[in-house]
CSV table of C-alpha atoms in Angstrom, one decimal:
chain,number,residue,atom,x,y,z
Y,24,UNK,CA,57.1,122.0,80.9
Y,25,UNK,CA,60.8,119.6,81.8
Y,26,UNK,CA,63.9,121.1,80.7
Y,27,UNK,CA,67.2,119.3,80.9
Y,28,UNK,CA,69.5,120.4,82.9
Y,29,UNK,CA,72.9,119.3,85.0
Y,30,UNK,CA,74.6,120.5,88.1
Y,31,UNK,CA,77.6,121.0,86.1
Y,32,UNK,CA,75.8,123.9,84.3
Y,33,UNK,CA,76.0,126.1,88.2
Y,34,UNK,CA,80.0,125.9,87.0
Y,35,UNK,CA,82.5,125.7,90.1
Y,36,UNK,CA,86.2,125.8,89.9
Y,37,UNK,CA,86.1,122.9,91.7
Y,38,UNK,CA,85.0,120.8,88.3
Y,39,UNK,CA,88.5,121.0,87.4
Y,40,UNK,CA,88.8,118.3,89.9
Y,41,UNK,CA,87.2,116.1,87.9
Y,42,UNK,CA,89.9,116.0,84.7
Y,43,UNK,CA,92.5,115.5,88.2
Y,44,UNK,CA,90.6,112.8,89.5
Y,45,UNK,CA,90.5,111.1,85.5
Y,46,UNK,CA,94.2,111.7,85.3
Y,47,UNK,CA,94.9,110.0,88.5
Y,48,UNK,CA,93.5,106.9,87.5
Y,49,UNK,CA,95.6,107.0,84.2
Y,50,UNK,CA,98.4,107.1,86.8
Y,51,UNK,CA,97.1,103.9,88.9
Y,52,UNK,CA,96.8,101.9,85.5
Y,53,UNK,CA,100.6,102.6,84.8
Y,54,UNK,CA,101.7,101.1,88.4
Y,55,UNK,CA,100.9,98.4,86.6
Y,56,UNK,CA,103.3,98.4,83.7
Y,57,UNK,CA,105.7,100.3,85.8
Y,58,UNK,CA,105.9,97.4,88.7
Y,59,UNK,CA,105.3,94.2,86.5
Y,60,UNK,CA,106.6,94.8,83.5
Y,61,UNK,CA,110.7,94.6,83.4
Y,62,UNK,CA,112.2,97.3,82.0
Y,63,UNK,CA,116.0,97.2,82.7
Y,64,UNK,CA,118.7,99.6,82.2
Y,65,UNK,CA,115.7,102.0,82.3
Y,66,UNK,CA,113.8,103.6,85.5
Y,67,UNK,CA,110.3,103.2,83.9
Y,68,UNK,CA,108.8,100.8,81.2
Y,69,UNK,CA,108.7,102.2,77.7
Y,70,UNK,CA,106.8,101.2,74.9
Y,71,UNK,CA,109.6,98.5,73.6
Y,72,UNK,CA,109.6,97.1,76.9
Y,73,UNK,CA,105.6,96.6,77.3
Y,74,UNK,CA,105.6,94.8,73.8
Y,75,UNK,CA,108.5,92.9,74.7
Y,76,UNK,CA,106.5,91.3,77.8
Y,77,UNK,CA,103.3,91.2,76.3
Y,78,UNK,CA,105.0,89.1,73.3
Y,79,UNK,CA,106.9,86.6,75.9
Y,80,UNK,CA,104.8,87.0,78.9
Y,81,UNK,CA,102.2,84.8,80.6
Y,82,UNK,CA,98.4,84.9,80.3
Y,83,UNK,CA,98.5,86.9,83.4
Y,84,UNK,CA,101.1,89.3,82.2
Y,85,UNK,CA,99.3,90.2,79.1
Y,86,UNK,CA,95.7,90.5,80.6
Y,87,UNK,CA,97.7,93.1,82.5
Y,88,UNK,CA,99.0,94.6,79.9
Y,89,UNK,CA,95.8,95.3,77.6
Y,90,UNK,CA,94.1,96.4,81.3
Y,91,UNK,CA,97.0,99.2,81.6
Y,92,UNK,CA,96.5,100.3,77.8
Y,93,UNK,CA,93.0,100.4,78.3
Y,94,UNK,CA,92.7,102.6,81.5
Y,95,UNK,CA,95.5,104.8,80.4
Y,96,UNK,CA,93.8,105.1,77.1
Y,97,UNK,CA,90.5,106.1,78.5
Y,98,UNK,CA,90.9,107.9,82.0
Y,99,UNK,CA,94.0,109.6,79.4
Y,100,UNK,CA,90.8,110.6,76.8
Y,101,UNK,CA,88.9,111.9,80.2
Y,102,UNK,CA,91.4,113.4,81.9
Y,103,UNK,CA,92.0,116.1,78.7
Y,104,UNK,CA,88.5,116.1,77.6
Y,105,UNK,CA,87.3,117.4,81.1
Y,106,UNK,CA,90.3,120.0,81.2
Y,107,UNK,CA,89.1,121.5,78.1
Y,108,UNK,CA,85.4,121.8,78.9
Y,109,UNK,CA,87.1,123.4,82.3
Y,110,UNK,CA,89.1,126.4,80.4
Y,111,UNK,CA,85.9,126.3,78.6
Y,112,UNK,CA,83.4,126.7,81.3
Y,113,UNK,CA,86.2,129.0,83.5
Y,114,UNK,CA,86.2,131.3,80.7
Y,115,UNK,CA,82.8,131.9,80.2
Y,116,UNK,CA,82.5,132.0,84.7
Y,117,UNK,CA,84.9,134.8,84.6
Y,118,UNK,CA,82.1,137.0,82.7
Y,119,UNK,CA,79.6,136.9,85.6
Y,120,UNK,CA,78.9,138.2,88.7
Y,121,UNK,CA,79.3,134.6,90.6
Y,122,UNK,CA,83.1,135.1,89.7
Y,123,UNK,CA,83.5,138.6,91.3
Y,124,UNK,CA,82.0,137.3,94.1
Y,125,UNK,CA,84.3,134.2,94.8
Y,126,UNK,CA,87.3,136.0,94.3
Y,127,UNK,CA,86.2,138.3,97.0
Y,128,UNK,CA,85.7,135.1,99.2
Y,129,UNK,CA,87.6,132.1,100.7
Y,130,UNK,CA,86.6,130.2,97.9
Y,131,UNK,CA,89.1,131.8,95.9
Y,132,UNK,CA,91.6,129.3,96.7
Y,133,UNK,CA,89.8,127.6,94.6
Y,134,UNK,CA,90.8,129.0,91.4
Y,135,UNK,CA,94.1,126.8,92.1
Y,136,UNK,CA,92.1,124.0,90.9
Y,137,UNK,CA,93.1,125.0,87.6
Y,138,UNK,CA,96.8,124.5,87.4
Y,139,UNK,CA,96.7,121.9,89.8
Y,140,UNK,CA,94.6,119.8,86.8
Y,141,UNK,CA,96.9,121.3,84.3
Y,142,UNK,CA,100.1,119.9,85.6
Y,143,UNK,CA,98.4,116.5,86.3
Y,144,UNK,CA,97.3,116.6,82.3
Y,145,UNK,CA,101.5,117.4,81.9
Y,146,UNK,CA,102.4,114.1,83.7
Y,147,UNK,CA,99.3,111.8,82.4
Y,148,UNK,CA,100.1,112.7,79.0
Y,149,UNK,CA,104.5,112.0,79.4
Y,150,UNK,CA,102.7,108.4,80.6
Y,151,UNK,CA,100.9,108.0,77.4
Y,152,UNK,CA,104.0,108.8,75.2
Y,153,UNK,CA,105.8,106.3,77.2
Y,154,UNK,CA,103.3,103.4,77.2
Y,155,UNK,CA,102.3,104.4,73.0
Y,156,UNK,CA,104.7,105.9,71.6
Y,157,UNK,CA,107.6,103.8,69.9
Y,158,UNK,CA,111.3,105.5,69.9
Y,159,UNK,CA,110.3,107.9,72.6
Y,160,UNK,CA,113.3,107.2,74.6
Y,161,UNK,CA,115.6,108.0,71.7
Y,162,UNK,CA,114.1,112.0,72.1
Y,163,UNK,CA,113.3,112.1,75.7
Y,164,UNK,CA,116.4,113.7,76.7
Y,165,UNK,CA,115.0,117.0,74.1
Y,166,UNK,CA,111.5,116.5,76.0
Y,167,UNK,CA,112.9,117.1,79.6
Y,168,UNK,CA,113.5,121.1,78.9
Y,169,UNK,CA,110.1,121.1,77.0
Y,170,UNK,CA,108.1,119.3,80.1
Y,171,UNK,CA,110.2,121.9,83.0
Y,172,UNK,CA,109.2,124.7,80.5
Y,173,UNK,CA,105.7,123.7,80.7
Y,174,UNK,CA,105.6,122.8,84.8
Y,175,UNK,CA,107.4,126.7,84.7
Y,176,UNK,CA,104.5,128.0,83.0
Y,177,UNK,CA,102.5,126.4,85.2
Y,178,UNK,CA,104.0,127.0,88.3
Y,179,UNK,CA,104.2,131.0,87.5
Y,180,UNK,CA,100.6,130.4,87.2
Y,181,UNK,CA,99.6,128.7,90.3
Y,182,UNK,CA,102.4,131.2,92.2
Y,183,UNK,CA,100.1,134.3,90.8
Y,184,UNK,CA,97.0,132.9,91.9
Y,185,UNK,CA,98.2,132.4,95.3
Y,186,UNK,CA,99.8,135.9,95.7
Y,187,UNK,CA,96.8,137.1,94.7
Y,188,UNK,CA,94.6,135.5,97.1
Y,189,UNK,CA,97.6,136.1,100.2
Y,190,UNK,CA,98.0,139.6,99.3
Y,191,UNK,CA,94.3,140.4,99.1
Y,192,UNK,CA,93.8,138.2,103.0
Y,193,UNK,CA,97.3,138.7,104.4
Y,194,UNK,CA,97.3,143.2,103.7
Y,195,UNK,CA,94.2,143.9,105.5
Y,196,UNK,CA,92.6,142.6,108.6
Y,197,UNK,CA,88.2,141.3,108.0
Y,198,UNK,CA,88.9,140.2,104.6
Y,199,UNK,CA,89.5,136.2,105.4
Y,200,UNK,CA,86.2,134.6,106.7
Y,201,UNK,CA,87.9,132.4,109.4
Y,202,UNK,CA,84.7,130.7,110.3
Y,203,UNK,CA,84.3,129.6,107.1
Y,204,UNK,CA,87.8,128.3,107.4
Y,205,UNK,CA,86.6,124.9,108.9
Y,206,UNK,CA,87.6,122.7,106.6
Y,207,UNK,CA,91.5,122.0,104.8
Y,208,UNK,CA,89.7,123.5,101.7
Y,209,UNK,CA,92.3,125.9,101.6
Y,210,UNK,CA,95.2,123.4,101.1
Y,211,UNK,CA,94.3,123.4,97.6
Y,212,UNK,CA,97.1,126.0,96.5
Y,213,UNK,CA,99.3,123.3,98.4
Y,214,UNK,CA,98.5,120.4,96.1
Y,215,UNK,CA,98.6,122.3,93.4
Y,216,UNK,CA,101.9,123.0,93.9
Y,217,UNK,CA,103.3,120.1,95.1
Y,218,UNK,CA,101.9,118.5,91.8
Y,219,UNK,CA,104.3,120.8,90.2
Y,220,UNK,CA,107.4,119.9,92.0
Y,221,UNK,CA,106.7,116.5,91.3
Y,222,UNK,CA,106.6,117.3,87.6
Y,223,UNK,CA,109.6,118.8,87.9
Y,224,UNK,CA,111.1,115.9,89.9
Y,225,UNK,CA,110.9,113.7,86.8
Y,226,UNK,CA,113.6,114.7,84.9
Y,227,UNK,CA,115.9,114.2,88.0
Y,228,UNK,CA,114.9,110.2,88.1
Y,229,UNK,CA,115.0,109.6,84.2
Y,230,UNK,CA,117.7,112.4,82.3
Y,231,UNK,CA,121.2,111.2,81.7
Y,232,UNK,CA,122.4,114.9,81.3
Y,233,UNK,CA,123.9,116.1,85.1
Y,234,UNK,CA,122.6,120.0,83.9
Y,235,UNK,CA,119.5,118.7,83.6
Y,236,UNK,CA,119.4,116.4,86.8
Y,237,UNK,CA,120.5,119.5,88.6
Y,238,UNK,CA,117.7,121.8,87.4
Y,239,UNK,CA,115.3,119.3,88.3
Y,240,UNK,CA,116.6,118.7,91.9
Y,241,UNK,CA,116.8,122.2,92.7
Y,242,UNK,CA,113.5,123.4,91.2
Y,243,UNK,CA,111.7,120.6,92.7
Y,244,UNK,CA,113.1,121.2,96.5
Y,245,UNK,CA,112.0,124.5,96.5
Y,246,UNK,CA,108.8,123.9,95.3
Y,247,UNK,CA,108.4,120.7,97.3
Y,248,UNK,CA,109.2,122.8,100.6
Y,249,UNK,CA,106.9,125.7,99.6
Y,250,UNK,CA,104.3,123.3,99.8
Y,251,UNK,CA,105.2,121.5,102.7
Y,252,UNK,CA,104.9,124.8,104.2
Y,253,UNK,CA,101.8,126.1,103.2
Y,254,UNK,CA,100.3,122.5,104.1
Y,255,UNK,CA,101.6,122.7,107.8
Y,256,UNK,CA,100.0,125.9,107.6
Y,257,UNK,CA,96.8,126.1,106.7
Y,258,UNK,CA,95.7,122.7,107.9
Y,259,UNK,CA,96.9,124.2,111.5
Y,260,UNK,CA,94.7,127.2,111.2
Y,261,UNK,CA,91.9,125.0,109.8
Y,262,UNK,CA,91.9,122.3,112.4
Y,263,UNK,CA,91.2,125.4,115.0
Y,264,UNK,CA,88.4,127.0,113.1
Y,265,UNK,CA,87.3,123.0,113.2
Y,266,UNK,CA,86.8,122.6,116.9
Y,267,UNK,CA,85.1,125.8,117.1
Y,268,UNK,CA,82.5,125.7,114.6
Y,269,UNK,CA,82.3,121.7,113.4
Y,270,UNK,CA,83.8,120.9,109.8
Y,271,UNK,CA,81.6,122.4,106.8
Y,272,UNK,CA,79.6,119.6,105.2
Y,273,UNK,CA,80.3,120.0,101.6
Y,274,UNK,CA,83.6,120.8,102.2
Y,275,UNK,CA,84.3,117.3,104.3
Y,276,UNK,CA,86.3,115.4,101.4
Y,277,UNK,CA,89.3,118.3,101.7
Y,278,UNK,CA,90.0,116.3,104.9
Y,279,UNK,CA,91.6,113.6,103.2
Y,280,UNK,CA,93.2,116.2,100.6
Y,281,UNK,CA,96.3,115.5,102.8
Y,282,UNK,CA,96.7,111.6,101.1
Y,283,UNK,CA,97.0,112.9,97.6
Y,284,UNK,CA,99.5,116.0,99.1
Y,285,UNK,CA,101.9,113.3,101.1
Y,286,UNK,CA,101.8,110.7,97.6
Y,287,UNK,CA,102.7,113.6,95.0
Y,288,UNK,CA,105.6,115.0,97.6
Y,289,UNK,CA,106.4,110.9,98.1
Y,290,UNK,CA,106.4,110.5,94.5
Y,291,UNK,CA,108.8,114.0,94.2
Y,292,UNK,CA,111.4,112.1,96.8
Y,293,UNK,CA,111.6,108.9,95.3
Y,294,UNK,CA,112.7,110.7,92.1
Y,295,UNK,CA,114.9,112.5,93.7
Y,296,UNK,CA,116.9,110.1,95.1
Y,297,UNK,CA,116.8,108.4,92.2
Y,298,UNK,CA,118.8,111.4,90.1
Y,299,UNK,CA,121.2,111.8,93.4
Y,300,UNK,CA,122.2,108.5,92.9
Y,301,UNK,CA,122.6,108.2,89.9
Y,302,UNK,CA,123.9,111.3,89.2
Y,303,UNK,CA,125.7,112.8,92.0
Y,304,UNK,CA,126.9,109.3,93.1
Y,305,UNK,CA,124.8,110.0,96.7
Y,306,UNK,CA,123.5,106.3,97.8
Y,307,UNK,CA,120.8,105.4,99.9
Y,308,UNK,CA,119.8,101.9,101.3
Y,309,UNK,CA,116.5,100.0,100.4
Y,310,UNK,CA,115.7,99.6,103.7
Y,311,UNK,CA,115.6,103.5,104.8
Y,312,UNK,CA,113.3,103.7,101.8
Y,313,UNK,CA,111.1,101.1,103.4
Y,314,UNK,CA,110.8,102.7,106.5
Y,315,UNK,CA,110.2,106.5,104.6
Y,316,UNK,CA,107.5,105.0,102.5
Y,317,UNK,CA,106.1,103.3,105.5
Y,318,UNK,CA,105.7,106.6,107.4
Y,319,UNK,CA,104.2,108.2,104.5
Y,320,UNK,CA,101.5,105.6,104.5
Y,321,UNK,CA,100.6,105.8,108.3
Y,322,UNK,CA,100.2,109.8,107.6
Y,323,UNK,CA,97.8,108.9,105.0
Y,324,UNK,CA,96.2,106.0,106.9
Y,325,UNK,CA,95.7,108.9,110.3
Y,326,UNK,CA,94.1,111.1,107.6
Y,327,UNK,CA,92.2,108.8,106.1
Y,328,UNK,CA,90.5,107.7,109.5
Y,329,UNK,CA,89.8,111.1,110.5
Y,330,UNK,CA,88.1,112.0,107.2
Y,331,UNK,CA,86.0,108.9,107.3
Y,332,UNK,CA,85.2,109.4,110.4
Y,333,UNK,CA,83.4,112.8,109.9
Y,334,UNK,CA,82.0,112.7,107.1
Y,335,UNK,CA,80.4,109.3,108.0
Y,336,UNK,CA,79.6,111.3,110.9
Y,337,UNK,CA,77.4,114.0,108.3
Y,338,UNK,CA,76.2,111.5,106.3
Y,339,UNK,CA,78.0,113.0,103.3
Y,340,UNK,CA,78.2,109.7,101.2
Y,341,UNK,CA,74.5,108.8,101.7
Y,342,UNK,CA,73.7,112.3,100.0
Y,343,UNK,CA,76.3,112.9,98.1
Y,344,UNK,CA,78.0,110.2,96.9
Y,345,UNK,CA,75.1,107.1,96.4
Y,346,UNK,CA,71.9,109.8,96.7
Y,347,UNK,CA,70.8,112.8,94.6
Y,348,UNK,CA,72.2,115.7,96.1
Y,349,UNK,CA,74.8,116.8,94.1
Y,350,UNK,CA,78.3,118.8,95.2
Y,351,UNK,CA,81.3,119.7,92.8
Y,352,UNK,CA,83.3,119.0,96.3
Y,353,UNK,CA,82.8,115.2,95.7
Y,354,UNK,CA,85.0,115.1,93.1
Y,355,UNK,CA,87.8,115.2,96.0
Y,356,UNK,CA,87.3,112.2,97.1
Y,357,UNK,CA,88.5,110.6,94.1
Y,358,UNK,CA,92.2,111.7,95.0
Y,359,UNK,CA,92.7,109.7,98.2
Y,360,UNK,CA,92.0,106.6,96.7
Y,361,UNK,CA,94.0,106.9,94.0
Y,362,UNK,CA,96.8,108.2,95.8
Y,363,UNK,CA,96.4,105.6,98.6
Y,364,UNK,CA,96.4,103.0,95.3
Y,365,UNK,CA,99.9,104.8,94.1
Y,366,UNK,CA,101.5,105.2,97.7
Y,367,UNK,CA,100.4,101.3,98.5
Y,368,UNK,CA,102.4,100.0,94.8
Y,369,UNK,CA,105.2,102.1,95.8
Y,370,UNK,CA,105.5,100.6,99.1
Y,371,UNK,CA,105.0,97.2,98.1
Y,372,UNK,CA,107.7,97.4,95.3
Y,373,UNK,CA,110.4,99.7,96.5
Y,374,UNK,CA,109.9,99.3,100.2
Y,375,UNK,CA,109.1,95.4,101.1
Y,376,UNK,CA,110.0,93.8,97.6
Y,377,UNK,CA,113.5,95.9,97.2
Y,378,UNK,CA,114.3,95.7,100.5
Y,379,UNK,CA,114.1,91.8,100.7
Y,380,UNK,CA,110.9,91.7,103.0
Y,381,UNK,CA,108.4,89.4,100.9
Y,382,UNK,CA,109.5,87.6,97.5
Y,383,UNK,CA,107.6,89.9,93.9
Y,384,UNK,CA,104.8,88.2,92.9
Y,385,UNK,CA,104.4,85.9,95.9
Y,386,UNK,CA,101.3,85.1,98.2
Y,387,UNK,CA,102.2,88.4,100.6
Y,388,UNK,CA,103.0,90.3,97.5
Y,389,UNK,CA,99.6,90.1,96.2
Y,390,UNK,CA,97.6,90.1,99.1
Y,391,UNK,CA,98.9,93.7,100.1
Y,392,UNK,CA,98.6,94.9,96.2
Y,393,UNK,CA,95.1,93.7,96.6
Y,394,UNK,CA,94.4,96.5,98.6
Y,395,UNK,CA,96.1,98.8,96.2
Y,396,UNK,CA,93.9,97.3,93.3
Y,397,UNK,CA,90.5,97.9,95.7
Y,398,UNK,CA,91.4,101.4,95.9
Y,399,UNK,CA,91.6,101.9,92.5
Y,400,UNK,CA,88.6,100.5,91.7
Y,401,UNK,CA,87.0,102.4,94.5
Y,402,UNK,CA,88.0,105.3,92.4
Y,403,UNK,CA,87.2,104.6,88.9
Y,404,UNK,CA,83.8,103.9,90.9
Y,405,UNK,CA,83.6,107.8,92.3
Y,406,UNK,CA,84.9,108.9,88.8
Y,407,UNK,CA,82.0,107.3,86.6
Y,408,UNK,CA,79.3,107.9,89.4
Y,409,UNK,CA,80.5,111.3,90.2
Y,410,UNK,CA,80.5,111.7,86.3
Y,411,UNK,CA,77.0,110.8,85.7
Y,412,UNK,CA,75.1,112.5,88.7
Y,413,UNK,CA,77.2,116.2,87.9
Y,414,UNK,CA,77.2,115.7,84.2
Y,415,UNK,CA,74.6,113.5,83.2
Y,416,UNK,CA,71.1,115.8,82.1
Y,417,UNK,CA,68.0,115.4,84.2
Y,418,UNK,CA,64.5,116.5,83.6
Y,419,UNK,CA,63.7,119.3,86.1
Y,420,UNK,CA,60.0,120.7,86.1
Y,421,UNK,CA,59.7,124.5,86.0
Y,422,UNK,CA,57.8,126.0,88.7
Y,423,UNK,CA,54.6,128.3,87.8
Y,424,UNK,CA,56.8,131.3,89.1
Y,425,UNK,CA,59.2,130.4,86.1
């Protein structure tokens, strides 16, 4: 007799990628409004500004427009709904044996899937009260402490997870498989929390209130470093284990985890510099920003080409991406496009455009946010393929021995 069943039901931590990977596409639909649609005296576009341009703006502009409000909307809707069947699922994981064993294993870095989701749910849902929300602005100086308090919480969270997994590899010698170590799986804790200092960065590019500005800077740095740290690392021990023993199949997306890592830490910098000038009166020239964004994007370009390269190498996409093998790993290649997307809108608009380099809107302007736009769509593509082979029921036939 068939039952119906779904690879989502052998529960990973790893799933939690999937709410990330829904929330980072809520992200790409807001370069959108955040590059096109002008929103003076302000660093990002509010919800007075997008009706304002959709009201007087071109064809063109609006299209744009209702394209943003219905990603955000929707990725927005998926990003939380997955995050809640996540605590769900992690809850009820925590009651078997398969959990004592992971957290007696490498694999439990990847635990730190959690409050790497949570803080992306933080920021994708600050976008949505911008982009819906009318008179936000008027409050948002009360919402900074409420959105550090939350990035605390989480933060404290992702710090005992890690401390956890260090102190149990790091006080005894045997413990730490390192031949399993041949992947950047364990950069994990790093994204997670550099996707914390880059919530905390916010306030320092948007608040008006210097004890607020500072709070931000100085929480963000030390976070930002921490995970600049850990990065350097663990992908150093990893590349090692690498040569010796080949890169672990499944695990072959975590080698472009490092495009997501340099966009959120990017991201964290821009805002920074945003609240020292503005704040602290510390300037910096629109050209030295066009040659930091550019160097961000040849990291993620060298990272990009050596993750390709492999896991074209294993096959991995003919299985696991377009055929029927399914791995809750897949869900991490959904970051690097997205954050290539990001990293490409931000270097077309505060590198080239600001810096005087191409004209906004032009032939050159468009042709290199093409490629930002082809990412993106390469992602929503992994996000509602990804979505349907891992939870999407199939009909399995049970075995006599069943």
């Amino acid at each position: 007799m068939a039952t119906h069943t779904k690879p989502a039901d052998s529960y990973s931590p790893l799933y939690f990628l999937a709410s990330l990977g829904a929330g980072g596409v809520t992200v790409s639909f807001f370069m959108f409004l955040m590059f096109w649609v002008p929103h003076k005296g302000r660093p990002v576009p509010i919800f007075e500004d997008i009706m304002a341009a959709f009201s007087s703006g071109s064809p063109w502009m609006q299209a744009a427009i209702v394209t943003a409000w219905i990603g955000i909307a929707f990725f927005a809707f998926q990003n939380v709904r997955l995050l809640l069947w996540n605590l769900s699922a992690l809850g009820r994981f925590k009651q078997t044996e398969a959990y004592q064993k992971l957290v007696q294993s490498n694999a439990e870095s990847t635990l730190l899937a959690m409050p790497l989701a949570l803080a992306m749910t933080v920021n994708a849902m600050f976008i949505v009260g911008l982009v819906f929300v009318p008179g936000l602005w008027s409050v948002v100086e009360y919402l900074f402490p409420l959105a550090m308090i939350a990035f605390a919480a989480i933060g404290v969270l992702a710090a005992r997870l890690i401390g956890r997994f260090l102190g149990r590899v790091l006080s005894k010698g045997g413990v730490f498989d390192v031949t399993a170590h041949n992947s950047f799986a364990q950069l994990l804790p790093a994204f997670a929390v550099s996707m914390v200092a880059v919530g905390f960065a916010a306030p320092a590019a948007m608040s008006t209130t210097p004890a607020t500005v500072g709070v931000s800077l100085v929480l963000s740095t030390i976070l930002g470093v921490t995970a600049i740290l850990y990065t350097v690392l663990a992908a150093a021990s990893a590349v090692s284990s690498m040569l010796q023993h080949g890169t672990a199949r499944e695990a072959g997306p975590t080698l472009m985890i490092i495009v997501p890592i340099v966009t959120v830490l990017g991201i964290m910098f821009l805002r920074q510099n945003h609240g020292l000038h503005t704040t602290l009166d510390v300037h910096g020239s629109d050209g030295e920003t066009m040659i930091f964004l550019t160097r961000l994007l040849a990291i993620q370009l060298a990272f990009l080409g050596l993750g390709w390269v492999v896991l074209k190498a294993q096959g991995y996409f003919d299985d696991f991406v377009t055929g029927s093998k399914t791995s809750p790993g897949s869900y991490a290649l959904v970051c690097p496009a997205v954050a290539l997307s990001v990293m490409i809108h931000f270097f077309v608009n505060k590198g080239l455009v600001a810096s005087g380099l191409i004209a906004k809107f032009g032939v050159a302007y468009w042709s290199v946010t093409g490629l930002a736009i082809i990412a993106q769509i390469i992602a929503i593509a992994l996000v509602l393929r990804l979505g349907r082979q891992h939870f999407g029921h199939s009909p399995v036939q049970a075995v006599p021995a069943e």
